């Protein structure tokens, strides 16, 4: 393979390359996994480019710190709240040696002061200092700040539902990467996506203020998407979207890509979806806490085939 460092790489490709590198250096690789790796390399020239970058970094080291190491520690680091984002910021820029040492050495998922978080397949509930109730979906992280003069929360990753204790004298502010949601009471669901925030007003009206654009009042039972510049989509709330509180994924003609993205927070490793299948409509009720069962249900429903190369690597292709 020739190194092609000029090829732009997506986060998914870079992450897959590191996982393959870890797996191949673990000393416990089946013939089926090796065949899957070769197929992955041939699938897209960017795959070989990503793997070459990491392999080149390892050549500078006398011994690979991944050799004879279990894939588990790295997966724990990657799957921890905010782990993927931090991992992808550094993975191909620091070289494989630095990446491996940094990821295998860090204590995955430990919160900073004032932070609350969940790991893979974990949902949690907290009562905040003002009495408001916060519930986090899997792989989510928030920071909180409560003083006499303010009550504030920042969604750093994932998805939350917040029941705000009404206080006519003190607004509750929720920050995302794209802007601020605020209100004096009510119930809401907020999700941080890639360069996009999604707000659902479950009870009461709330204000949305994109970082670089005009704000707006969102009435109850509405769903809005906003970026840093503006509110880009409005509509009625999808009532099934809160089903994760009880461990379910409710889909009503949702794109398969959306369903798979939800499952990724409930399963360590990689779930790869062929791009041509992304828009397949999915309807049904699926258990989040049993991702194997959910994948089997999807395979029975849709013209897809689930390929399980290892406990950490699943690929979804056309049947």
CSV table of C-alpha atoms in Angstrom, one decimal:
chain,number,residue,atom,x,y,z
A,1,UNK,CA,0.0,0.0,0.0
A,2,UNK,CA,1.2,3.5,-0.8
A,3,UNK,CA,0.7,6.3,1.7
A,4,UNK,CA,-1.7,9.0,0.5
A,5,UNK,CA,-1.7,11.6,3.2
A,6,UNK,CA,-3.4,14.2,1.0
A,7,UNK,CA,-6.8,12.3,1.0
A,8,UNK,CA,-9.4,13.9,3.2
A,9,UNK,CA,-10.8,11.4,5.7
A,10,UNK,CA,-14.1,11.2,7.5
A,11,UNK,CA,-14.3,10.5,11.2
A,12,UNK,CA,-15.9,7.1,10.6
A,13,UNK,CA,-13.1,6.0,8.3
A,14,UNK,CA,-10.4,7.2,10.7
A,15,UNK,CA,-12.0,5.5,13.6
A,16,UNK,CA,-12.4,2.3,11.6
A,17,UNK,CA,-8.8,2.4,10.7
A,18,UNK,CA,-7.7,2.6,14.3
A,19,UNK,CA,-10.0,-0.2,15.4
A,20,UNK,CA,-8.6,-2.4,12.6
A,21,UNK,CA,-5.0,-1.5,13.6
A,22,UNK,CA,-5.7,-2.4,17.3
A,23,UNK,CA,-7.4,-5.6,16.3
A,24,UNK,CA,-4.7,-6.8,14.0
A,25,UNK,CA,-2.0,-6.1,16.6
A,26,UNK,CA,-3.9,-7.8,19.4
A,27,UNK,CA,-2.5,-11.2,18.4
A,28,UNK,CA,-6.0,-12.7,18.4
A,29,UNK,CA,-7.4,-12.4,14.9
A,30,UNK,CA,-9.5,-14.9,13.1
A,31,UNK,CA,-9.3,-15.8,9.4
A,32,UNK,CA,-12.7,-14.3,8.9
A,33,UNK,CA,-11.6,-11.0,10.5
A,34,UNK,CA,-8.5,-10.9,8.2
A,35,UNK,CA,-10.7,-11.4,5.2
A,36,UNK,CA,-13.1,-8.7,6.4
A,37,UNK,CA,-10.1,-6.3,6.8
A,38,UNK,CA,-8.9,-7.0,3.3
A,39,UNK,CA,-12.4,-6.4,2.0
A,40,UNK,CA,-12.5,-3.1,3.9
A,41,UNK,CA,-9.2,-2.0,2.4
A,42,UNK,CA,-10.4,-2.7,-1.1
A,43,UNK,CA,-13.8,-1.0,-0.6
A,44,UNK,CA,-12.5,2.6,-0.8
A,45,UNK,CA,-9.0,4.1,-1.4
A,46,UNK,CA,-9.5,6.3,1.6
A,47,UNK,CA,-9.5,3.2,3.8
A,48,UNK,CA,-6.0,2.3,2.7
A,49,UNK,CA,-4.9,5.9,3.2
A,50,UNK,CA,-6.1,6.0,6.8
A,51,UNK,CA,-4.5,2.7,7.6
A,52,UNK,CA,-1.2,3.7,6.0
A,53,UNK,CA,-1.1,6.8,8.2
A,54,UNK,CA,-1.5,4.8,11.3
A,55,UNK,CA,0.9,2.1,10.1
A,56,UNK,CA,3.5,4.7,9.3
A,57,UNK,CA,3.3,6.0,12.8
A,58,UNK,CA,3.9,2.6,14.3
A,59,UNK,CA,7.0,2.1,12.1
A,60,UNK,CA,8.7,4.9,14.1
A,61,UNK,CA,8.3,2.9,17.3
A,62,UNK,CA,10.5,0.0,18.3
A,63,UNK,CA,7.5,-1.9,19.7
A,64,UNK,CA,3.9,-1.3,19.1
A,65,UNK,CA,2.1,-0.4,22.4
A,66,UNK,CA,-1.0,-2.2,20.9
A,67,UNK,CA,0.8,-5.5,20.5
A,68,UNK,CA,-0.8,-8.2,22.6
A,69,UNK,CA,-3.2,-5.7,24.0
A,70,UNK,CA,-6.9,-6.3,24.2
A,71,UNK,CA,-9.2,-4.2,22.0
A,72,UNK,CA,-11.3,-3.5,25.0
A,73,UNK,CA,-9.4,-0.6,26.6
A,74,UNK,CA,-9.3,1.4,23.4
A,75,UNK,CA,-13.0,0.7,22.7
A,76,UNK,CA,-13.8,1.8,26.2
A,77,UNK,CA,-12.0,5.1,25.6
A,78,UNK,CA,-13.6,5.7,22.2
A,79,UNK,CA,-17.1,4.8,23.4
A,80,UNK,CA,-16.9,6.9,26.6
A,81,UNK,CA,-18.9,10.2,26.5
A,82,UNK,CA,-17.0,12.7,24.4
A,83,UNK,CA,-14.4,10.0,23.7
A,84,UNK,CA,-15.1,9.7,20.0
A,85,UNK,CA,-15.0,13.5,19.4
A,86,UNK,CA,-11.7,13.9,21.3
A,87,UNK,CA,-10.3,10.8,19.7
A,88,UNK,CA,-11.1,12.0,16.2
A,89,UNK,CA,-9.6,15.4,16.8
A,90,UNK,CA,-6.2,13.8,17.4
A,91,UNK,CA,-6.1,10.3,15.8
A,92,UNK,CA,-4.4,10.9,12.5
A,93,UNK,CA,-2.6,14.1,13.4
A,94,UNK,CA,-0.6,12.7,16.3
A,95,UNK,CA,0.5,9.4,14.7
A,96,UNK,CA,-0.4,6.0,15.8
A,97,UNK,CA,2.0,5.8,18.7
A,98,UNK,CA,0.8,8.9,20.4
A,99,UNK,CA,-2.8,7.9,19.8
A,100,UNK,CA,-2.4,4.5,21.3
A,101,UNK,CA,-0.6,5.7,24.4
A,102,UNK,CA,-3.0,8.6,24.9
A,103,UNK,CA,-6.2,6.5,24.5
A,104,UNK,CA,-5.0,3.4,26.3
A,105,UNK,CA,-3.6,5.4,29.1
A,106,UNK,CA,-6.5,7.8,29.8
A,107,UNK,CA,-9.3,6.9,32.2
A,108,UNK,CA,-12.3,6.8,29.9
A,109,UNK,CA,-15.4,8.5,30.9
A,110,UNK,CA,-14.4,10.3,34.1
A,111,UNK,CA,-16.3,13.5,34.5
A,112,UNK,CA,-14.7,16.9,35.0
A,113,UNK,CA,-15.9,19.1,37.9
A,114,UNK,CA,-19.5,20.0,37.4
A,115,UNK,CA,-20.1,17.4,34.7
A,116,UNK,CA,-22.6,14.6,34.5
A,117,UNK,CA,-22.3,11.8,32.0
A,118,UNK,CA,-23.4,8.4,30.8
A,119,UNK,CA,-21.4,5.6,29.0
A,120,UNK,CA,-22.3,3.1,26.3
A,121,UNK,CA,-25.8,1.6,26.9
A,122,UNK,CA,-26.3,3.7,30.0
A,123,UNK,CA,-29.2,6.0,30.9
A,124,UNK,CA,-29.2,8.0,34.1
A,125,UNK,CA,-31.3,10.5,36.1
A,126,UNK,CA,-30.3,13.3,38.4
A,127,UNK,CA,-32.0,15.9,40.4
A,128,UNK,CA,-30.2,19.2,40.0
A,129,UNK,CA,-29.5,21.9,42.6
A,130,UNK,CA,-32.6,23.8,41.8
A,131,UNK,CA,-34.9,20.7,41.9
A,132,UNK,CA,-35.0,20.3,38.1
A,133,UNK,CA,-34.8,16.7,36.9
A,134,UNK,CA,-32.2,15.7,34.2
A,135,UNK,CA,-32.2,12.5,32.3
A,136,UNK,CA,-29.3,11.6,29.9
A,137,UNK,CA,-29.4,9.1,27.1
A,138,UNK,CA,-26.5,6.8,26.5
A,139,UNK,CA,-23.1,8.4,25.6
A,140,UNK,CA,-24.2,11.8,26.8
A,141,UNK,CA,-22.4,14.5,28.7
A,142,UNK,CA,-23.4,17.8,30.2
A,143,UNK,CA,-21.7,20.5,32.4
A,144,UNK,CA,-23.8,22.3,35.0
A,145,UNK,CA,-23.5,25.6,36.8
A,146,UNK,CA,-25.8,26.8,39.5
A,147,UNK,CA,-25.3,29.9,41.6
A,148,UNK,CA,-27.5,32.4,43.3
A,149,UNK,CA,-27.8,34.3,40.1
A,150,UNK,CA,-28.1,31.6,37.5
A,151,UNK,CA,-29.0,28.1,36.6
A,152,UNK,CA,-27.2,26.9,33.5
A,153,UNK,CA,-26.5,23.6,31.7
A,154,UNK,CA,-24.3,22.9,28.6
A,155,UNK,CA,-25.0,19.8,26.5
A,156,UNK,CA,-21.5,18.6,25.4
A,157,UNK,CA,-22.6,15.4,23.7
A,158,UNK,CA,-25.6,13.2,23.2
A,159,UNK,CA,-29.2,13.7,24.3
A,160,UNK,CA,-31.2,14.8,27.4
A,161,UNK,CA,-34.6,15.4,28.7
A,162,UNK,CA,-35.0,18.1,31.3
A,163,UNK,CA,-37.9,18.9,33.6
A,164,UNK,CA,-37.3,22.5,34.6
A,165,UNK,CA,-38.6,23.6,38.0
A,166,UNK,CA,-40.6,26.8,37.3
A,167,UNK,CA,-39.1,30.0,38.6
A,168,UNK,CA,-40.4,33.3,37.3
A,169,UNK,CA,-37.4,35.2,38.6
A,170,UNK,CA,-34.6,33.0,37.2
A,171,UNK,CA,-34.3,31.7,33.6
A,172,UNK,CA,-32.8,28.3,32.9
A,173,UNK,CA,-30.2,28.4,30.1
A,174,UNK,CA,-29.2,25.4,28.1
A,175,UNK,CA,-26.2,25.8,25.8
A,176,UNK,CA,-25.3,23.7,22.8
A,177,UNK,CA,-22.5,24.1,20.2
A,178,UNK,CA,-25.1,26.0,18.1
A,179,UNK,CA,-26.8,28.3,20.5
A,180,UNK,CA,-28.9,28.7,23.6
A,181,UNK,CA,-32.3,27.3,24.7
A,182,UNK,CA,-33.9,29.2,27.6
A,183,UNK,CA,-37.1,29.2,29.7
A,184,UNK,CA,-38.5,29.8,33.1
A,185,UNK,CA,-40.1,26.3,33.3
A,186,UNK,CA,-41.3,23.4,31.2
A,187,UNK,CA,-40.1,20.1,29.9
A,188,UNK,CA,-37.8,19.6,26.9
A,189,UNK,CA,-35.7,17.2,24.9
A,190,UNK,CA,-32.4,18.4,23.5
A,191,UNK,CA,-30.0,16.5,21.2
A,192,UNK,CA,-26.5,17.6,20.1
A,193,UNK,CA,-25.8,16.4,16.5
A,194,UNK,CA,-23.0,17.1,14.2
A,195,UNK,CA,-23.1,20.9,13.6
A,196,UNK,CA,-26.8,20.8,14.5
A,197,UNK,CA,-29.0,21.0,17.6
A,198,UNK,CA,-32.5,19.5,17.9
A,199,UNK,CA,-35.0,20.8,20.4
A,200,UNK,CA,-38.4,19.3,21.3
A,201,UNK,CA,-40.7,21.2,23.6
A,202,UNK,CA,-42.5,18.5,25.5
A,203,UNK,CA,-44.3,21.0,27.9
A,204,UNK,CA,-44.3,24.8,27.8
A,205,UNK,CA,-42.8,27.3,25.4
A,206,UNK,CA,-39.0,27.9,25.2
A,207,UNK,CA,-36.8,30.4,23.5
A,208,UNK,CA,-34.1,29.4,21.0
A,209,UNK,CA,-31.2,31.7,20.1
A,210,UNK,CA,-28.7,30.5,17.5
A,211,UNK,CA,-25.2,31.8,18.2
A,212,UNK,CA,-25.1,34.1,15.1
A,213,UNK,CA,-28.7,34.5,14.2
A,214,UNK,CA,-32.1,35.8,15.4
A,215,UNK,CA,-33.9,34.0,18.2
A,216,UNK,CA,-37.5,32.7,18.3
A,217,UNK,CA,-40.1,31.4,20.7
A,218,UNK,CA,-41.0,27.8,20.2
A,219,UNK,CA,-44.5,26.8,21.3
A,220,UNK,CA,-45.3,23.5,23.2
A,221,UNK,CA,-45.2,20.1,21.4
A,222,UNK,CA,-42.9,21.4,18.6
A,223,UNK,CA,-39.6,20.1,17.2
A,224,UNK,CA,-37.0,22.5,15.8
A,225,UNK,CA,-33.5,22.0,14.3
A,226,UNK,CA,-31.1,24.9,14.5
A,227,UNK,CA,-27.5,25.6,13.6
A,228,UNK,CA,-25.3,28.6,14.6
A,229,UNK,CA,-27.0,30.9,12.0
A,230,UNK,CA,-30.8,30.1,12.2
A,231,UNK,CA,-33.6,27.8,12.9
A,232,UNK,CA,-33.6,25.6,9.8
A,233,UNK,CA,-36.5,23.3,10.4
A,234,UNK,CA,-39.8,23.4,12.4
A,235,UNK,CA,-42.5,20.8,12.8
A,236,UNK,CA,-44.7,18.9,15.3
A,237,UNK,CA,-42.9,16.8,17.9
A,238,UNK,CA,-42.5,13.1,17.3
A,239,UNK,CA,-44.0,11.5,20.4
A,240,UNK,CA,-42.1,8.3,20.0
A,241,UNK,CA,-38.8,10.1,20.4
A,242,UNK,CA,-38.9,10.0,24.2
A,243,UNK,CA,-39.2,6.2,24.2
A,244,UNK,CA,-35.5,5.8,25.1
A,245,UNK,CA,-36.4,6.8,28.6
A,246,UNK,CA,-37.9,3.3,28.9
A,247,UNK,CA,-35.3,1.6,26.9
A,248,UNK,CA,-37.0,1.6,23.5
A,249,UNK,CA,-36.4,3.0,20.1
A,250,UNK,CA,-39.7,3.9,18.4
A,251,UNK,CA,-39.5,4.4,14.7
A,252,UNK,CA,-42.2,5.7,12.3
A,253,UNK,CA,-40.8,5.7,8.8
A,254,UNK,CA,-37.4,6.8,10.2
A,255,UNK,CA,-34.4,6.5,7.9
A,256,UNK,CA,-32.3,3.4,8.6
A,257,UNK,CA,-29.3,5.7,9.1
A,258,UNK,CA,-31.1,7.4,12.0
A,259,UNK,CA,-32.0,4.1,13.7
A,260,UNK,CA,-28.4,2.8,13.3
A,261,UNK,CA,-27.0,6.0,14.8
A,262,UNK,CA,-29.2,5.5,17.9
A,263,UNK,CA,-28.0,1.9,18.2
A,264,UNK,CA,-24.3,3.0,18.1
A,265,UNK,CA,-24.7,4.6,21.6
A,266,UNK,CA,-25.9,1.3,22.9
A,267,UNK,CA,-23.1,-1.0,21.5
A,268,UNK,CA,-19.3,-0.9,21.8
A,269,UNK,CA,-17.3,-0.9,18.5
A,270,UNK,CA,-18.4,-0.1,15.0
A,271,UNK,CA,-21.8,-0.5,13.2
A,272,UNK,CA,-21.1,0.2,9.6
A,273,UNK,CA,-24.0,1.0,7.3
A,274,UNK,CA,-23.7,0.9,3.5
A,275,UNK,CA,-24.6,4.5,2.3
A,276,UNK,CA,-27.1,3.2,-0.3
A,277,UNK,CA,-29.2,1.8,2.5
A,278,UNK,CA,-29.3,5.0,4.6
A,279,UNK,CA,-32.7,6.2,3.6
A,280,UNK,CA,-34.6,2.8,3.9
A,281,UNK,CA,-37.8,3.6,6.0
A,282,UNK,CA,-38.0,1.8,9.3
A,283,UNK,CA,-41.1,1.4,11.5
A,284,UNK,CA,-41.4,-0.5,14.7
A,285,UNK,CA,-40.5,-0.7,18.4
A,286,UNK,CA,-37.0,-1.9,19.1
A,287,UNK,CA,-35.2,-2.7,22.4
A,288,UNK,CA,-32.2,-0.4,22.9
A,289,UNK,CA,-30.8,-2.6,25.7
A,290,UNK,CA,-30.6,-5.6,23.4
A,291,UNK,CA,-29.0,-4.4,20.2
A,292,UNK,CA,-28.5,-7.9,18.9
A,293,UNK,CA,-32.2,-8.5,19.0
A,294,UNK,CA,-32.8,-5.1,17.3
A,295,UNK,CA,-30.4,-5.9,14.5
A,296,UNK,CA,-32.1,-9.3,14.0
A,297,UNK,CA,-35.5,-7.6,13.8
A,298,UNK,CA,-34.2,-5.1,11.3
A,299,UNK,CA,-32.7,-7.9,9.2
A,300,UNK,CA,-36.1,-9.7,9.1
A,301,UNK,CA,-38.0,-6.5,8.2
A,302,UNK,CA,-35.7,-5.0,5.6
A,303,UNK,CA,-33.7,-6.1,2.5
A,304,UNK,CA,-30.5,-6.0,4.4
A,305,UNK,CA,-27.9,-8.5,5.6
A,306,UNK,CA,-26.1,-8.2,9.0
A,307,UNK,CA,-22.4,-9.3,8.9
A,308,UNK,CA,-20.9,-9.9,12.3
A,309,UNK,CA,-17.1,-10.0,12.0
A,310,UNK,CA,-16.4,-9.8,15.7
A,311,UNK,CA,-18.3,-8.6,18.8
A,312,UNK,CA,-16.9,-5.1,18.0
A,313,UNK,CA,-17.5,-5.0,14.2
A,314,UNK,CA,-20.8,-5.2,12.5
A,315,UNK,CA,-21.5,-4.3,8.9
A,316,UNK,CA,-25.0,-3.8,7.4
A,317,UNK,CA,-25.2,-4.4,3.6
A,318,UNK,CA,-27.8,-5.2,1.1
A,319,UNK,CA,-29.4,-8.7,1.2
